């Protein structure tokens, strides 16, 4: 004797599995942002097969719940134009989607440290970042020999991995010397001589606005230390961390020195009257040097 299935069963199962179809859809969107972020709404729509209106509705809902946030980033190809809106998981979104494995990883590393010591944790972190170094090296090398270009390529690679990388050059550019209209003539007054250019340091700040392993790095600083060493090897210079998200900073900032350059020289000082000129030195005695022309290594000495 055949028994007809009860029509209520599928409905009851559907209610248990998916009480809210929109919630399941937003979980898919959240997972896509976690995997591809920082990602634009158009890219998400193409990946998930949603119309722009549907995509916007789900993103607005996730943003309103505090699960995602907007990062503005310029195109890595041209760097020009208005910064695009790209989405990444917020800390609350990471707690919903990714903190389970972070909790497990943290517990495992605690046990590893207790069993094998801090050196074992450092070696684990080194191994973890060796893969990043291998993937990033051809990208950085393709940018050429200029350090600023290499830092920009590194920032673009970090953005592709969800770190929201960017660079900013800090310090004055060396001035372009104007073409002289006539041959300069040395002035008889020492105070009228042109002052020397002032040495200054030029640098790049590499910033990361997001860290997928922020809580793990907070518990184990070796992860930040190993990442910094990877940056140094990729760029070929010693770099220094100014701030990290793991330590409570707003962004991770890495200082990359470009070298020493010169600022614009000070304007020459012209005496107001002939009587203001420095007196001539006695025969056989060198004239005193102007304080502005003294070596920076001698300033401040008694």
CSV table of C-alpha atoms in Angstrom, one decimal:
chain,number,residue,atom,x,y,z
A,1,UNK,CA,0.0,0.0,0.0
A,2,UNK,CA,1.5,3.3,-1.1
A,3,UNK,CA,1.5,6.2,1.3
A,4,UNK,CA,1.2,9.7,0.0
A,5,UNK,CA,3.8,12.2,1.4
A,6,UNK,CA,2.4,14.7,3.8
A,7,UNK,CA,2.4,18.1,2.2
A,8,UNK,CA,3.4,19.8,5.4
A,9,UNK,CA,6.7,18.1,5.7
A,10,UNK,CA,8.6,20.1,2.9
A,11,UNK,CA,7.2,23.3,4.2
A,12,UNK,CA,8.3,22.6,7.7
A,13,UNK,CA,11.8,21.5,6.6
A,14,UNK,CA,12.1,24.7,4.5
A,15,UNK,CA,11.2,26.8,7.5
A,16,UNK,CA,13.9,25.0,9.6
A,17,UNK,CA,16.6,25.4,7.0
A,18,UNK,CA,15.8,28.9,5.8
A,19,UNK,CA,13.5,31.0,8.0
A,20,UNK,CA,14.3,34.0,5.8
A,21,UNK,CA,15.4,33.7,2.2
A,22,UNK,CA,16.9,37.2,2.3
A,23,UNK,CA,19.1,36.2,5.2
A,24,UNK,CA,20.5,33.3,3.3
A,25,UNK,CA,21.2,35.5,0.3
A,26,UNK,CA,22.9,38.0,2.5
A,27,UNK,CA,25.1,35.3,3.9
A,28,UNK,CA,26.2,34.5,0.4
A,29,UNK,CA,26.9,38.2,-0.2
A,30,UNK,CA,28.9,38.4,3.1
A,31,UNK,CA,30.9,35.3,2.1
A,32,UNK,CA,31.7,36.8,-1.3
A,33,UNK,CA,32.8,40.1,0.3
A,34,UNK,CA,35.0,38.0,2.7
A,35,UNK,CA,36.6,36.1,-0.2
A,36,UNK,CA,36.9,39.0,-2.7
A,37,UNK,CA,37.0,42.2,-0.7
A,38,UNK,CA,37.7,45.0,-1.2
A,39,UNK,CA,35.2,44.5,-4.0
A,40,UNK,CA,32.8,46.8,-5.8
A,41,UNK,CA,29.0,46.3,-6.0
A,42,UNK,CA,29.3,45.7,-9.8
A,43,UNK,CA,31.8,42.9,-9.3
A,44,UNK,CA,29.7,41.3,-6.6
A,45,UNK,CA,26.6,41.4,-8.8
A,46,UNK,CA,28.5,39.7,-11.7
A,47,UNK,CA,29.8,37.0,-9.3
A,48,UNK,CA,26.5,36.3,-7.7
A,49,UNK,CA,24.2,36.9,-10.7
A,50,UNK,CA,22.2,39.7,-9.0
A,51,UNK,CA,20.7,42.8,-10.7
A,52,UNK,CA,22.3,46.1,-9.6
A,53,UNK,CA,19.1,47.0,-7.7
A,54,UNK,CA,19.1,43.7,-5.8
A,55,UNK,CA,22.8,44.0,-5.1
A,56,UNK,CA,22.4,47.5,-3.7
A,57,UNK,CA,19.5,46.4,-1.5
A,58,UNK,CA,21.5,43.5,0.1
A,59,UNK,CA,24.6,45.7,0.5
A,60,UNK,CA,22.6,48.5,2.2
A,61,UNK,CA,21.1,45.9,4.6
A,62,UNK,CA,24.5,44.4,5.5
A,63,UNK,CA,25.9,47.9,5.9
A,64,UNK,CA,23.0,48.9,8.1
A,65,UNK,CA,23.7,45.8,10.3
A,66,UNK,CA,27.3,46.9,10.6
A,67,UNK,CA,28.6,43.7,8.9
A,68,UNK,CA,30.4,45.4,6.0
A,69,UNK,CA,31.9,48.8,5.5
A,70,UNK,CA,33.0,51.0,2.5
A,71,UNK,CA,36.6,51.6,1.6
A,72,UNK,CA,37.4,54.1,-1.1
A,73,UNK,CA,40.3,53.1,-3.3
A,74,UNK,CA,41.7,54.5,-6.6
A,75,UNK,CA,42.3,52.3,-9.6
A,76,UNK,CA,45.6,50.4,-9.3
A,77,UNK,CA,46.1,50.7,-13.0
A,78,UNK,CA,45.9,54.5,-13.4
A,79,UNK,CA,45.6,55.9,-9.9
A,80,UNK,CA,43.4,58.7,-11.4
A,81,UNK,CA,39.8,59.6,-11.1
A,82,UNK,CA,37.3,59.5,-8.2
A,83,UNK,CA,38.0,56.8,-5.6
A,84,UNK,CA,35.7,53.8,-6.1
A,85,UNK,CA,33.5,52.4,-3.4
A,86,UNK,CA,34.6,49.0,-2.4
A,87,UNK,CA,33.3,46.7,0.3
A,88,UNK,CA,35.1,44.8,3.1
A,89,UNK,CA,34.0,43.0,6.2
A,90,UNK,CA,33.8,45.1,9.3
A,91,UNK,CA,35.1,43.7,12.6
A,92,UNK,CA,31.5,42.7,13.4
A,93,UNK,CA,31.2,40.9,10.0
A,94,UNK,CA,34.5,39.1,10.7
A,95,UNK,CA,33.1,38.0,14.0
A,96,UNK,CA,30.1,36.5,12.3
A,97,UNK,CA,32.0,34.9,9.4
A,98,UNK,CA,35.5,34.2,10.3
A,99,UNK,CA,36.3,34.3,14.0
A,100,UNK,CA,35.5,30.6,14.5
A,101,UNK,CA,38.7,29.5,12.7
A,102,UNK,CA,40.6,32.4,14.3
A,103,UNK,CA,39.6,31.1,17.7
A,104,UNK,CA,40.7,27.6,16.8
A,105,UNK,CA,44.0,28.9,15.4
A,106,UNK,CA,44.7,31.0,18.5
A,107,UNK,CA,44.1,28.0,20.8
A,108,UNK,CA,46.3,25.8,18.6
A,109,UNK,CA,49.1,28.4,18.7
A,110,UNK,CA,48.8,28.8,22.5
A,111,UNK,CA,49.3,25.0,22.8
A,112,UNK,CA,52.2,25.1,20.3
A,113,UNK,CA,53.9,27.8,22.3
A,114,UNK,CA,53.5,25.9,25.6
A,115,UNK,CA,54.8,22.7,24.0
A,116,UNK,CA,57.7,24.0,21.8
A,117,UNK,CA,58.3,27.6,23.0
A,118,UNK,CA,58.0,31.0,21.3
A,119,UNK,CA,60.4,30.1,18.5
A,120,UNK,CA,57.9,27.6,17.2
A,121,UNK,CA,55.3,30.3,16.9
A,122,UNK,CA,57.7,32.6,15.1
A,123,UNK,CA,58.6,29.8,12.7
A,124,UNK,CA,54.9,29.1,12.0
A,125,UNK,CA,54.4,32.8,11.2
A,126,UNK,CA,57.5,32.9,9.0
A,127,UNK,CA,56.2,29.9,7.0
A,128,UNK,CA,52.8,31.5,6.7
A,129,UNK,CA,54.2,34.7,5.1
A,130,UNK,CA,56.7,32.9,2.9
A,131,UNK,CA,53.8,32.1,0.5
A,132,UNK,CA,52.9,35.8,0.4
A,133,UNK,CA,56.5,36.7,-0.5
A,134,UNK,CA,56.6,34.2,-3.3
A,135,UNK,CA,53.4,35.5,-4.8
A,136,UNK,CA,54.2,39.2,-4.5
A,137,UNK,CA,57.8,39.1,-5.7
A,138,UNK,CA,57.1,38.9,-9.4
A,139,UNK,CA,54.5,41.7,-9.1
A,140,UNK,CA,57.0,44.0,-7.3
A,141,UNK,CA,59.9,43.1,-9.6
A,142,UNK,CA,57.8,43.9,-12.6
A,143,UNK,CA,57.3,47.5,-11.3
A,144,UNK,CA,61.0,48.3,-12.1
A,145,UNK,CA,63.9,49.6,-10.0
A,146,UNK,CA,62.2,52.8,-8.6
A,147,UNK,CA,61.3,52.3,-5.0
A,148,UNK,CA,58.2,54.3,-5.2
A,149,UNK,CA,56.9,52.2,-8.0
A,150,UNK,CA,57.7,49.0,-6.2
A,151,UNK,CA,55.9,50.2,-3.1
A,152,UNK,CA,52.9,51.0,-5.2
A,153,UNK,CA,52.9,47.5,-6.8
A,154,UNK,CA,53.1,46.0,-3.3
A,155,UNK,CA,50.1,48.1,-2.2
A,156,UNK,CA,48.1,46.9,-5.2
A,157,UNK,CA,49.0,43.3,-4.4
A,158,UNK,CA,47.9,43.8,-0.8
A,159,UNK,CA,44.6,45.3,-1.9
A,160,UNK,CA,43.9,42.2,-4.1
A,161,UNK,CA,44.3,40.1,-1.0
A,162,UNK,CA,41.9,42.2,1.1
A,163,UNK,CA,44.4,44.4,3.0
A,164,UNK,CA,43.2,47.7,1.3
A,165,UNK,CA,46.8,48.9,0.5
A,166,UNK,CA,47.8,52.4,-0.5
A,167,UNK,CA,50.9,54.5,-0.6
A,168,UNK,CA,51.7,58.2,0.1
A,169,UNK,CA,55.0,59.9,-0.5
A,170,UNK,CA,56.1,62.1,2.5
A,171,UNK,CA,58.7,64.9,2.3
A,172,UNK,CA,59.5,67.8,-0.2
A,173,UNK,CA,60.5,67.0,-3.7
A,174,UNK,CA,64.0,68.3,-4.7
A,175,UNK,CA,63.5,71.7,-6.4
A,176,UNK,CA,64.2,72.2,-10.1
A,177,UNK,CA,67.0,74.8,-10.5
A,178,UNK,CA,65.9,77.8,-12.7
A,179,UNK,CA,68.0,78.6,-15.8
A,180,UNK,CA,70.2,81.6,-15.0
A,181,UNK,CA,69.6,84.7,-17.1
A,182,UNK,CA,73.2,85.8,-16.7
A,183,UNK,CA,76.5,84.5,-15.3
A,184,UNK,CA,76.3,84.9,-11.5
A,185,UNK,CA,79.0,87.2,-10.0
A,186,UNK,CA,80.3,86.6,-6.5
A,187,UNK,CA,79.3,89.3,-4.1
A,188,UNK,CA,81.9,91.0,-1.9
A,189,UNK,CA,79.6,90.6,1.1
A,190,UNK,CA,79.6,87.2,2.7
A,191,UNK,CA,76.0,87.6,3.8
A,192,UNK,CA,74.8,88.0,0.2
A,193,UNK,CA,76.1,84.6,-0.9
A,194,UNK,CA,73.4,82.0,-1.7
A,195,UNK,CA,72.7,79.7,1.2
A,196,UNK,CA,73.3,75.9,0.8
A,197,UNK,CA,70.4,73.5,0.2
A,198,UNK,CA,69.0,71.9,3.3
A,199,UNK,CA,69.1,68.1,3.4
A,200,UNK,CA,65.8,66.4,4.1
A,201,UNK,CA,64.6,62.8,4.1
A,202,UNK,CA,62.0,61.5,1.5
A,203,UNK,CA,59.9,58.4,2.3
A,204,UNK,CA,56.8,56.4,1.4
A,205,UNK,CA,54.2,55.4,3.8
A,206,UNK,CA,52.6,52.1,2.9
A,207,UNK,CA,49.1,51.8,4.6
A,208,UNK,CA,46.9,48.8,5.1
A,209,UNK,CA,43.3,49.6,6.0
A,210,UNK,CA,42.2,46.1,6.7
A,211,UNK,CA,43.7,42.9,8.2
A,212,UNK,CA,42.0,39.5,7.8
A,213,UNK,CA,44.0,38.1,10.8
A,214,UNK,CA,43.8,41.1,13.0
A,215,UNK,CA,42.8,39.3,16.2
A,216,UNK,CA,45.4,36.5,15.6
A,217,UNK,CA,48.1,39.2,15.1
A,218,UNK,CA,46.9,40.9,18.3
A,219,UNK,CA,47.6,37.8,20.3
A,220,UNK,CA,50.9,36.9,18.5
A,221,UNK,CA,52.9,40.0,17.3
A,222,UNK,CA,55.2,37.6,15.4
A,223,UNK,CA,52.8,37.7,12.5
A,224,UNK,CA,53.2,41.5,12.1
A,225,UNK,CA,57.0,41.2,12.6
A,226,UNK,CA,57.2,38.5,9.8
A,227,UNK,CA,55.1,40.6,7.5
A,228,UNK,CA,57.3,43.6,8.0
A,229,UNK,CA,60.4,41.5,7.1
A,230,UNK,CA,58.7,40.3,4.0
A,231,UNK,CA,58.1,43.9,2.9
A,232,UNK,CA,61.8,44.7,3.6
A,233,UNK,CA,63.0,41.9,1.5
A,234,UNK,CA,60.6,42.6,-1.4
A,235,UNK,CA,61.5,46.3,-1.5
A,236,UNK,CA,65.3,45.8,-0.8
A,237,UNK,CA,65.4,48.4,2.0
A,238,UNK,CA,65.0,48.4,5.8
A,239,UNK,CA,61.4,49.4,6.6
A,240,UNK,CA,59.8,50.3,10.0
A,241,UNK,CA,56.3,49.8,11.3
A,242,UNK,CA,54.7,53.0,12.6
A,243,UNK,CA,51.4,51.6,13.6
A,244,UNK,CA,49.3,48.4,13.3
A,245,UNK,CA,45.7,47.5,13.5
A,246,UNK,CA,46.6,44.6,15.8
A,247,UNK,CA,48.0,47.1,18.3
A,248,UNK,CA,45.0,49.3,18.1
A,249,UNK,CA,46.0,51.7,15.3
A,250,UNK,CA,43.5,53.0,12.7
A,251,UNK,CA,45.6,51.5,9.9
A,252,UNK,CA,48.8,49.5,9.5
A,253,UNK,CA,51.5,52.0,8.4
A,254,UNK,CA,55.0,51.0,7.2
A,255,UNK,CA,57.7,53.6,6.8
A,256,UNK,CA,59.8,53.1,3.6
A,257,UNK,CA,62.8,55.4,3.3
A,258,UNK,CA,63.6,56.7,-0.2
A,259,UNK,CA,66.8,58.4,0.7
A,260,UNK,CA,68.1,61.9,1.3
A,261,UNK,CA,67.1,64.8,-1.0
A,262,UNK,CA,67.4,68.6,-0.7
A,263,UNK,CA,64.9,71.3,0.1
A,264,UNK,CA,64.9,74.7,-1.6
A,265,UNK,CA,67.9,76.8,-0.5
A,266,UNK,CA,67.2,79.8,1.7
A,267,UNK,CA,67.0,83.2,0.1
A,268,UNK,CA,70.2,85.3,0.3
A,269,UNK,CA,70.3,88.0,2.8
A,270,UNK,CA,71.2,91.5,1.5
A,271,UNK,CA,72.6,94.1,3.9
A,272,UNK,CA,70.3,97.1,4.4
A,273,UNK,CA,73.1,99.5,4.1
A,274,UNK,CA,76.8,99.5,3.3
A,275,UNK,CA,77.6,99.9,7.0
A,276,UNK,CA,75.8,96.6,7.7
A,277,UNK,CA,78.3,94.6,5.7
A,278,UNK,CA,80.7,92.4,7.6
A,279,UNK,CA,84.1,94.1,8.2
A,280,UNK,CA,87.0,92.9,6.2
A,281,UNK,CA,89.2,90.3,8.0
A,282,UNK,CA,92.8,91.2,8.9
A,283,UNK,CA,95.5,89.9,6.5
A,284,UNK,CA,96.3,86.3,7.1
A,285,UNK,CA,93.0,85.6,9.0
A,286,UNK,CA,90.2,83.7,7.4
A,287,UNK,CA,86.8,85.5,7.5
A,288,UNK,CA,84.2,84.0,9.9
A,289,UNK,CA,81.8,81.6,8.3
A,290,UNK,CA,78.1,82.5,8.3
A,291,UNK,CA,76.0,80.4,10.8
A,292,UNK,CA,73.7,79.3,8.0
A,293,UNK,CA,76.5,77.8,6.0
A,294,UNK,CA,77.9,75.7,8.9
A,295,UNK,CA,77.7,71.9,8.6
A,296,UNK,CA,74.6,70.3,10.1
A,297,UNK,CA,76.9,67.9,12.0
A,298,UNK,CA,78.5,70.9,13.8
A,299,UNK,CA,75.3,72.7,14.8
A,300,UNK,CA,74.5,72.5,18.4
A,301,UNK,CA,78.1,71.8,19.5
A,302,UNK,CA,79.7,74.1,22.1
